Amino acid sequence: LARHRAPGILTGVRVLVSAGPTFEDIDPVRFLGNRSSGRMGFAVAEAAARQGAQVTLVAGPVHLPTPAGVRRINVRSACEMHREVMAAAASADIFVAAAAVGDYRPVAVAEHKIKKQGDGGMTLCLTQNPDILAEVAALPRRPFLVGFAAETQDVEAHARLKLEKKRLDMIAANRVGGGLGFEADDNALTLIAADGAEHLPTASKRELARSLIERITARFNASRR
Ligand code: CTP
Ligand code: CA
């Protein structure tokens, strides 16, 4: 029997999601990474697809199954994520930037495994990665923009600054550490927009993603009126 799904609140809307960490290679066996599991972003992609959206998920290096009905593009480094997100952003209605993008990468990737030298320390030279979300915000026809801010202190204040600096429509702020956020099953978010904040209490990332998609949709629809 064919299953007919009721039309969702995002039917016909194109949603782009970035998720997971990025890995910045140092040499053929080493890299700089971070503790992002990708689960929040994958849950957002799944929740959007269940609401009828056409979802593109640009995923950093994580071993998570692709949510049903989602077009997935795998990347490794911030530069690769930048390229794929920019290619998809112009035709997206909503961009949810859930990826934990590495801020820096090694200036050069060594062709061969770096050998230990002498008894002293070593210095790694880093250069800054492109700010993907800020570049999407600067597009002439930009999508509705939702950022994430994972912070260990002054969560709301830091998130508000990012909302303004990157000219976002909404930002989802979360405290990381203490069993929440990175690597955890559960999360809690504070959704911040220019006109106020709403706290979404601790829940599974899938439940939170469903609530987040409802809030995003309401504001996205209001912004189009
Ligand atoms: N982001 C991005 N590209 C980057 C860095 C961040 O798209 N190179 C996005 C993240 O996906 C997130 C938001 O910007 O949605 C905020 O990321 P965060 O790391 O908290 O902010 P930064 O601007 O990098 O500031 P800092 O790390 O110094 O707190
Ligand atoms: Ca950062």
PDB file of C-alpha atoms and ligand atoms in Angstrom:
ATOM      1  CA  LEU A   1       0.000   0.000   0.000  1.00  0.00           C
ATOM      2  CA  ALA A   2       1.331   3.404  -0.915  1.00  0.00           C
ATOM      3  CA  ARG A   3       1.664   5.662   2.074  1.00  0.00           C
ATOM      4  CA  HIS A   4       0.224   9.101   1.698  1.00  0.00           C
ATOM      5  CA  ARG A   5       1.694  11.691   3.954  1.00  0.00           C
ATOM      6  CA  ALA A   6      -0.385  14.684   4.955  1.00  0.00           C
ATOM      7  CA  PRO A   7       1.135  17.872   3.561  1.00  0.00           C
ATOM      8  CA  GLY A   8       3.467  19.368   6.166  1.00  0.00           C
ATOM      9  CA  ILE A   9       3.985  22.923   7.270  1.00  0.00           C
ATOM     10  CA  LEU A  10       7.093  23.183   5.046  1.00  0.00           C
ATOM     11  CA  THR A  11       5.713  21.637   1.872  1.00  0.00           C
ATOM     12  CA  GLY A  12       7.548  23.082  -1.142  1.00  0.00           C
ATOM     13  CA  VAL A  13      10.062  24.979   1.002  1.00  0.00           C
ATOM     14  CA  ARG A  14      13.781  24.399   0.299  1.00  0.00           C
ATOM     15  CA  VAL A  15      15.761  23.945   3.494  1.00  0.00           C
ATOM     16  CA  LEU A  16      19.564  23.791   3.641  1.00  0.00           C
ATOM     17  CA  VAL A  17      21.175  22.414   6.805  1.00  0.00           C
ATOM     18  CA  SER A  18      24.870  22.232   7.750  1.00  0.00           C
ATOM     19  CA  ALA A  19      25.740  19.671  10.400  1.00  0.00           C
ATOM     20  CA  GLY A  20      28.575  17.987  12.243  1.00  0.00           C
ATOM     21  CA  PRO A  21      32.161  18.978  12.866  1.00  0.00           C
ATOM     22  CA  THR A  22      34.809  19.789  10.281  1.00  0.00           C
ATOM     23  CA  PHE A  23      38.192  18.100  10.182  1.00  0.00           C
ATOM     24  CA  GLU A  24      41.191  20.163   9.157  1.00  0.00           C
ATOM     25  CA  ASP A  25      44.020  17.944   7.996  1.00  0.00           C
ATOM     26  CA  ILE A  26      47.522  18.505   9.341  1.00  0.00           C
ATOM     27  CA  ASP A  27      49.205  15.628   7.488  1.00  0.00           C
ATOM     28  CA  PRO A  28      48.010  12.281   6.036  1.00  0.00           C
ATOM     29  CA  VAL A  29      47.267  10.850   9.514  1.00  0.00           C
ATOM     30  CA  ARG A  30      46.393  13.828  11.728  1.00  0.00           C
ATOM     31  CA  PHE A  31      43.723  16.488  11.825  1.00  0.00           C
ATOM     32  CA  LEU A  32      42.126  19.198  13.981  1.00  0.00           C
ATOM     33  CA  GLY A  33      38.505  18.416  14.827  1.00  0.00           C
ATOM     34  CA  ASN A  34      35.876  19.114  17.459  1.00  0.00           C
ATOM     35  CA  ARG A  35      33.343  17.243  19.597  1.00  0.00           C
ATOM     36  CA  SER A  36      30.243  17.932  17.482  1.00  0.00           C
ATOM     37  CA  SER A  37      28.314  14.668  16.933  1.00  0.00           C
ATOM     38  CA  GLY A  38      26.150  16.008  14.086  1.00  0.00           C
ATOM     39  CA  ARG A  39      22.996  14.733  15.791  1.00  0.00           C
ATOM     40  CA  MET A  40      21.304  18.123  16.285  1.00  0.00           C
ATOM     41  CA  GLY A  41      21.730  19.083  12.637  1.00  0.00           C
ATOM     42  CA  PHE A  42      20.656  15.655  11.377  1.00  0.00           C
ATOM     43  CA  ALA A  43      17.571  15.862  13.615  1.00  0.00           C
ATOM     44  CA  VAL A  44      16.744  19.297  12.159  1.00  0.00           C
ATOM     45  CA  ALA A  45      17.094  17.914   8.611  1.00  0.00           C
ATOM     46  CA  GLU A  46      14.828  14.987   9.501  1.00  0.00           C
ATOM     47  CA  ALA A  47      12.199  17.203  11.155  1.00  0.00           C
ATOM     48  CA  ALA A  48      12.148  19.553   8.140  1.00  0.00           C
ATOM     49  CA  ALA A  49      11.804  16.647   5.680  1.00  0.00           C
ATOM     50  CA  ARG A  50       8.926  15.210   7.735  1.00  0.00           C
ATOM     51  CA  GLN A  51       7.186  18.558   7.341  1.00  0.00           C
ATOM     52  CA  GLY A  52       7.434  18.281   3.570  1.00  0.00           C
ATOM     53  CA  ALA A  53      10.526  20.432   2.961  1.00  0.00           C
ATOM     54  CA  GLN A  54      13.058  19.696   0.197  1.00  0.00           C
ATOM     55  CA  VAL A  55      16.097  19.244   2.392  1.00  0.00           C
ATOM     56  CA  THR A  56      19.798  19.423   1.484  1.00  0.00           C
ATOM     57  CA  LEU A  57      22.112  18.365   4.303  1.00  0.00           C
ATOM     58  CA  VAL A  58      25.792  19.310   4.043  1.00  0.00           C
ATOM     59  CA  ALA A  59      27.353  16.953   6.566  1.00  0.00           C
ATOM     60  CA  GLY A  60      30.806  16.986   8.112  1.00  0.00           C
ATOM     61  CA  PRO A  61      32.572  13.688   8.876  1.00  0.00           C
ATOM     62  CA  VAL A  62      30.057  11.758  11.044  1.00  0.00           C
ATOM     63  CA  HIS A  63      28.771   8.193  10.816  1.00  0.00           C
ATOM     64  CA  LEU A  64      25.060   8.910  11.050  1.00  0.00           C
ATOM     65  CA  PRO A  65      22.333   7.497   8.791  1.00  0.00           C
ATOM     66  CA  THR A  66      20.838   9.907   6.270  1.00  0.00           C
ATOM     67  CA  PRO A  67      17.287  10.883   7.318  1.00  0.00           C
ATOM     68  CA  ALA A  68      14.558   9.684   4.918  1.00  0.00           C
ATOM     69  CA  GLY A  69      13.984  11.921   1.926  1.00  0.00           C
ATOM     70  CA  VAL A  70      17.031  14.109   2.574  1.00  0.00           C
ATOM     71  CA  ARG A  71      19.690  14.923  -0.074  1.00  0.00           C
ATOM     72  CA  ARG A  72      23.033  14.559   1.706  1.00  0.00           C
ATOM     73  CA  ILE A  73      26.390  15.995   0.641  1.00  0.00           C
ATOM     74  CA  ASN A  74      29.379  14.760   2.644  1.00  0.00           C
ATOM     75  CA  VAL A  75      32.323  17.065   3.313  1.00  0.00           C
ATOM     76  CA  ARG A  76      35.393  16.953   5.541  1.00  0.00           C
ATOM     77  CA  SER A  77      36.948  20.402   5.917  1.00  0.00           C
ATOM     78  CA  ALA A  78      35.479  23.860   6.474  1.00  0.00           C
ATOM     79  CA  CYS A  79      36.602  24.887   2.960  1.00  0.00           C
ATOM     80  CA  GLU A  80      34.699  21.947   1.439  1.00  0.00           C
ATOM     81  CA  MET A  81      31.637  22.783   3.538  1.00  0.00           C
ATOM     82  CA  HIS A  82      31.924  26.407   2.447  1.00  0.00           C
ATOM     83  CA  ARG A  83      31.972  25.392  -1.240  1.00  0.00           C
ATOM     84  CA  GLU A  84      28.959  23.070  -0.978  1.00  0.00           C
ATOM     85  CA  VAL A  85      26.875  25.417   1.177  1.00  0.00           C
ATOM     86  CA  MET A  86      27.501  28.383  -1.130  1.00  0.00           C
ATOM     87  CA  ALA A  87      26.531  26.264  -4.150  1.00  0.00           C
ATOM     88  CA  ALA A  88      23.194  25.368  -2.523  1.00  0.00           C
ATOM     89  CA  ALA A  89      22.448  28.608  -0.641  1.00  0.00           C
ATOM     90  CA  ALA A  90      21.269  30.693  -3.578  1.00  0.00           C
ATOM     91  CA  SER A  91      18.331  28.343  -4.138  1.00  0.00           C
ATOM     92  CA  ALA A  92      17.480  27.776  -0.459  1.00  0.00           C
ATOM     93  CA  ASP A  93      14.562  29.423   1.353  1.00  0.00           C
ATOM     94  CA  ILE A  94      15.891  28.614   4.834  1.00  0.00           C
ATOM     95  CA  PHE A  95      19.478  27.893   5.956  1.00  0.00           C
ATOM     96  CA  VAL A  96      19.988  26.283   9.363  1.00  0.00           C
ATOM     97  CA  ALA A  97      23.704  26.398  10.237  1.00  0.00           C
ATOM     98  CA  ALA A  98      24.064  23.650  12.826  1.00  0.00           C
ATOM     99  CA  ALA A  99      27.632  22.685  11.901  1.00  0.00           C
ATOM    100  CA  ALA A 100      30.508  23.262  14.293  1.00  0.00           C
ATOM    101  CA  VAL A 101      32.808  24.715  11.655  1.00  0.00           C
ATOM    102  CA  GLY A 102      36.494  24.793  12.554  1.00  0.00           C
ATOM    103  CA  ASP A 103      37.559  28.422  12.868  1.00  0.00           C
ATOM    104  CA  TYR A 104      41.143  27.700  11.774  1.00  0.00           C
ATOM    105  CA  ARG A 105      43.022  25.277   9.530  1.00  0.00           C
ATOM    106  CA  PRO A 106      46.721  24.568   9.116  1.00  0.00           C
ATOM    107  CA  VAL A 107      48.340  26.976   6.651  1.00  0.00           C
ATOM    108  CA  ALA A 108      49.571  23.975   4.668  1.00  0.00           C
ATOM    109  CA  VAL A 109      48.775  20.247   4.755  1.00  0.00           C
ATOM    110  CA  ALA A 110      52.054  18.278   4.972  1.00  0.00           C
ATOM    111  CA  GLU A 111      52.383  15.780   2.143  1.00  0.00           C
ATOM    112  CA  HIS A 112      54.046  13.209   4.413  1.00  0.00           C
ATOM    113  CA  LYS A 113      53.542  12.310   8.059  1.00  0.00           C
ATOM    114  CA  ILE A 114      55.292  14.955  10.146  1.00  0.00           C
ATOM    115  CA  LYS A 115      58.240  13.479  12.074  1.00  0.00           C
ATOM    116  CA  LYS A 116      59.059  14.364  15.640  1.00  0.00           C
ATOM    117  CA  GLN A 117      62.053  16.706  15.830  1.00  0.00           C
ATOM    118  CA  GLY A 118      64.458  16.894  18.785  1.00  0.00           C
ATOM    119  CA  ASP A 119      63.131  17.150  22.364  1.00  0.00           C
ATOM    120  CA  GLY A 120      61.260  20.444  22.175  1.00  0.00           C
ATOM    121  CA  GLY A 121      57.680  21.463  21.385  1.00  0.00           C
ATOM    122  CA  MET A 122      56.321  22.358  17.980  1.00  0.00           C
ATOM    123  CA  THR A 123      54.297  25.222  16.584  1.00  0.00           C
ATOM    124  CA  LEU A 124      51.457  24.703  14.123  1.00  0.00           C
ATOM    125  CA  CYS A 125      50.654  27.712  11.922  1.00  0.00           C
ATOM    126  CA  LEU A 126      46.921  28.212  11.381  1.00  0.00           C
ATOM    127  CA  THR A 127      44.884  30.441   9.111  1.00  0.00           C
ATOM    128  CA  GLN A 128      41.242  31.435   9.505  1.00  0.00           C
ATOM    129  CA  ASN A 129      38.487  29.554   7.666  1.00  0.00           C
ATOM    130  CA  PRO A 130      35.724  31.391   5.790  1.00  0.00           C
ATOM    131  CA  ASP A 131      32.671  32.243   7.923  1.00  0.00           C
ATOM    132  CA  ILE A 132      30.051  30.303   5.955  1.00  0.00           C
ATOM    133  CA  LEU A 133      27.027  31.739   7.730  1.00  0.00           C
ATOM    134  CA  ALA A 134      28.265  35.329   7.400  1.00  0.00           C
ATOM    135  CA  GLU A 135      28.875  34.818   3.669  1.00  0.00           C
ATOM    136  CA  VAL A 136      25.394  33.405   3.142  1.00  0.00           C
ATOM    137  CA  ALA A 137      24.021  36.399   5.064  1.00  0.00           C
ATOM    138  CA  ALA A 138      25.773  38.706   2.586  1.00  0.00           C
ATOM    139  CA  LEU A 139      24.119  37.129  -0.496  1.00  0.00           C
ATOM    140  CA  PRO A 140      21.882  39.499  -2.473  1.00  0.00           C
ATOM    141  CA  ARG A 141      18.899  37.126  -2.179  1.00  0.00           C
ATOM    142  CA  ARG A 142      19.608  35.483   1.119  1.00  0.00           C
ATOM    143  CA  PRO A 143      17.624  32.677   2.701  1.00  0.00           C
ATOM    144  CA  PHE A 144      15.976  32.950   6.133  1.00  0.00           C
ATOM    145  CA  LEU A 145      18.968  32.407   8.425  1.00  0.00           C
ATOM    146  CA  VAL A 146      19.129  30.366  11.607  1.00  0.00           C
ATOM    147  CA  GLY A 147      22.457  30.072  13.420  1.00  0.00           C
ATOM    148  CA  PHE A 148      23.557  27.991  16.368  1.00  0.00           C
ATOM    149  CA  ALA A 149      25.751  29.175  19.198  1.00  0.00           C
ATOM    150  CA  ALA A 150      27.328  26.608  21.473  1.00  0.00           C
ATOM    151  CA  GLU A 151      28.814  28.400  24.433  1.00  0.00           C
ATOM    152  CA  THR A 152      30.290  27.419  27.771  1.00  0.00           C
ATOM    153  CA  GLN A 153      29.573  30.762  29.511  1.00  0.00           C
ATOM    154  CA  ASP A 154      27.290  33.832  29.160  1.00  0.00           C
ATOM    155  CA  VAL A 155      25.282  31.787  26.645  1.00  0.00           C
ATOM    156  CA  GLU A 156      22.500  34.279  25.846  1.00  0.00           C
ATOM    157  CA  ALA A 157      24.726  37.352  25.705  1.00  0.00           C
ATOM    158  CA  HIS A 158      27.189  35.698  23.325  1.00  0.00           C
ATOM    159  CA  ALA A 159      24.359  34.370  21.160  1.00  0.00           C
ATOM    160  CA  ARG A 160      22.702  37.809  20.921  1.00  0.00           C
ATOM    161  CA  LEU A 161      25.978  39.320  19.759  1.00  0.00           C
ATOM    162  CA  LYS A 162      26.247  36.660  17.020  1.00  0.00           C
ATOM    163  CA  LEU A 163      22.624  37.230  15.958  1.00  0.00           C
ATOM    164  CA  GLU A 164      23.393  40.921  15.418  1.00  0.00           C
ATOM    165  CA  LYS A 165      26.913  40.616  14.028  1.00  0.00           C
ATOM    166  CA  LYS A 166      25.967  37.971  11.454  1.00  0.00           C
ATOM    167  CA  ARG A 167      22.561  39.634  10.782  1.00  0.00           C
ATOM    168  CA  LEU A 168      20.644  36.385  11.441  1.00  0.00           C
ATOM    169  CA  ASP A 169      16.883  35.947  11.682  1.00  0.00           C
ATOM    170  CA  MET A 170      17.162  33.566  14.650  1.00  0.00           C
ATOM    171  CA  ILE A 171      19.860  31.909  16.712  1.00  0.00           C
ATOM    172  CA  ALA A 172      19.586  28.742  18.794  1.00  0.00           C
ATOM    173  CA  ALA A 173      21.869  29.016  21.786  1.00  0.00           C
ATOM    174  CA  ASN A 174      22.955  26.130  23.920  1.00  0.00           C
ATOM    175  CA  ARG A 175      25.247  25.578  26.843  1.00  0.00           C
ATOM    176  CA  VAL A 176      27.758  22.849  26.120  1.00  0.00           C
ATOM    177  CA  GLY A 177      29.297  20.595  28.718  1.00  0.00           C
ATOM    178  CA  GLY A 178      27.766  18.910  31.772  1.00  0.00           C
ATOM    179  CA  GLY A 179      25.944  16.217  29.775  1.00  0.00           C
ATOM    180  CA  LEU A 180      24.321  18.634  27.319  1.00  0.00           C
ATOM    181  CA  GLY A 181      25.157  19.729  23.837  1.00  0.00           C
ATOM    182  CA  PHE A 182      28.116  18.143  22.056  1.00  0.00           C
ATOM    183  CA  GLU A 183      28.231  14.332  22.074  1.00  0.00           C
ATOM    184  CA  ALA A 184      25.060  14.166  24.208  1.00  0.00           C
ATOM    185  CA  ASP A 185      21.642  12.682  23.343  1.00  0.00           C
ATOM    186  CA  ASP A 186      19.775  15.519  25.010  1.00  0.00           C
ATOM    187  CA  ASN A 187      20.019  19.227  24.553  1.00  0.00           C
ATOM    188  CA  ALA A 188      18.295  22.414  25.678  1.00  0.00           C
ATOM    189  CA  LEU A 189      18.064  25.517  23.509  1.00  0.00           C
ATOM    190  CA  THR A 190      17.246  29.168  23.893  1.00  0.00           C
ATOM    191  CA  LEU A 191      15.819  30.571  20.670  1.00  0.00           C
ATOM    192  CA  ILE A 192      16.679  34.205  20.223  1.00  0.00           C
ATOM    193  CA  ALA A 193      15.357  36.660  17.642  1.00  0.00           C
ATOM    194  CA  ALA A 194      15.527  40.444  17.519  1.00  0.00           C
ATOM    195  CA  ASP A 195      12.232  40.761  19.416  1.00  0.00           C
ATOM    196  CA  GLY A 196      12.641  38.197  22.167  1.00  0.00           C
ATOM    197  CA  ALA A 197      13.768  34.817  23.430  1.00  0.00           C
ATOM    198  CA  GLU A 198      12.099  31.486  24.133  1.00  0.00           C
ATOM    199  CA  HIS A 199      13.566  28.655  26.166  1.00  0.00           C
ATOM    200  CA  LEU A 200      13.093  25.091  24.879  1.00  0.00           C
ATOM    201  CA  PRO A 201      13.817  22.898  27.935  1.00  0.00           C
ATOM    202  CA  THR A 202      15.934  19.739  27.987  1.00  0.00           C
ATOM    203  CA  ALA A 203      14.627  17.102  25.587  1.00  0.00           C
ATOM    204  CA  SER A 204      15.987  14.639  23.062  1.00  0.00           C
ATOM    205  CA  LYS A 205      17.571  16.261  20.029  1.00  0.00           C
ATOM    206  CA  ARG A 206      14.762  14.834  17.854  1.00  0.00           C
ATOM    207  CA  GLU A 207      12.050  16.423  20.011  1.00  0.00           C
ATOM    208  CA  LEU A 208      13.939  19.702  20.139  1.00  0.00           C
ATOM    209  CA  ALA A 209      14.399  19.661  16.371  1.00  0.00           C
ATOM    210  CA  ARG A 210      10.624  19.273  15.912  1.00  0.00           C
ATOM    211  CA  SER A 211       9.966  22.297  18.161  1.00  0.00           C
ATOM    212  CA  LEU A 212      12.711  24.259  16.451  1.00  0.00           C
ATOM    213  CA  ILE A 213      11.261  23.564  12.988  1.00  0.00           C
ATOM    214  CA  GLU A 214       7.819  24.764  14.176  1.00  0.00           C
ATOM    215  CA  ARG A 215       9.280  28.037  15.484  1.00  0.00           C
ATOM    216  CA  ILE A 216      11.419  28.554  12.370  1.00  0.00           C
ATOM    217  CA  THR A 217       8.430  27.940  10.092  1.00  0.00           C
ATOM    218  CA  ALA A 218       6.236  30.435  11.951  1.00  0.00           C
ATOM    219  CA  ARG A 219       8.854  33.172  11.682  1.00  0.00           C
ATOM    220  CA  PHE A 220       9.788  32.285   8.099  1.00  0.00           C
ATOM    221  CA  ASN A 221       6.115  32.578   7.066  1.00  0.00           C
ATOM    222  CA  ALA A 222       5.783  35.881   8.915  1.00  0.00           C
ATOM    223  CA  SER A 223       8.905  37.213   7.160  1.00  0.00           C
ATOM    224  CA  ARG A 224       7.400  36.472   3.728  1.00  0.00           C
ATOM    225  CA  ARG A 225       4.188  38.367   4.347  1.00  0.00           C
TER     226      ARG A 225
HETATM  227  N1  CTP B   1      29.686  29.271  11.388  1.00  0.00           N
HETATM  228  C1  CTP B   1      29.907  29.114  10.018  1.00  0.00           C
HETATM  229  N2  CTP B   1      31.179  29.174   9.518  1.00  0.00           N
HETATM  230  C2  CTP B   1      32.240  29.374  10.334  1.00  0.00           C
HETATM  231  C3  CTP B   1      32.035  29.522  11.731  1.00  0.00           C
HETATM  232  C4  CTP B   1      30.743  29.460  12.215  1.00  0.00           C
HETATM  233  O1  CTP B   1      28.940  28.939   9.275  1.00  0.00           O
HETATM  234  N3  CTP B   1      33.453  29.424   9.814  1.00  0.00           N
HETATM  235  C5  CTP B   1      28.309  29.235  11.896  1.00  0.00           C
HETATM  236  C6  CTP B   1      28.005  28.024  12.775  1.00  0.00           C
HETATM  237  O2  CTP B   1      27.481  26.958  11.996  1.00  0.00           O
HETATM  238  C7  CTP B   1      26.965  28.598  13.735  1.00  0.00           C
HETATM  239  C8  CTP B   1      27.331  30.068  13.847  1.00  0.00           C
HETATM  240  O3  CTP B   1      28.133  30.370  12.712  1.00  0.00           O
HETATM  241  O4  CTP B   1      25.662  28.550  13.215  1.00  0.00           O
HETATM  242  C9  CTP B   1      28.050  30.437  15.091  1.00  0.00           C
HETATM  243  O5  CTP B   1      29.223  29.650  15.221  1.00  0.00           O
HETATM  244  P1  CTP B   1      30.207  29.922  16.418  1.00  0.00           P
HETATM  245  O6  CTP B   1      31.406  29.038  16.299  1.00  0.00           O
HETATM  246  O7  CTP B   1      29.428  29.895  17.700  1.00  0.00           O
HETATM  247  O8  CTP B   1      30.590  31.449  16.149  1.00  0.00           O
HETATM  248  P2  CTP B   1      31.887  32.142  15.621  1.00  0.00           P
HETATM  249  O9  CTP B   1      31.415  33.299  14.788  1.00  0.00           O
HETATM  250  O10 CTP B   1      32.820  31.185  14.956  1.00  0.00           O
HETATM  251  O11 CTP B   1      32.529  32.725  16.950  1.00  0.00           O
HETATM  252  P3  CTP B   1      33.420  32.023  18.119  1.00  0.00           P
HETATM  253  O12 CTP B   1      33.736  30.607  17.708  1.00  0.00           O
HETATM  254  O13 CTP B   1      34.622  32.887  18.241  1.00  0.00           O
HETATM  255  O14 CTP B   1      32.549  32.063  19.360  1.00  0.00           O
HETATM  256 CA    CA B   2      33.597  29.239  15.902  1.00  0.00          CA
END
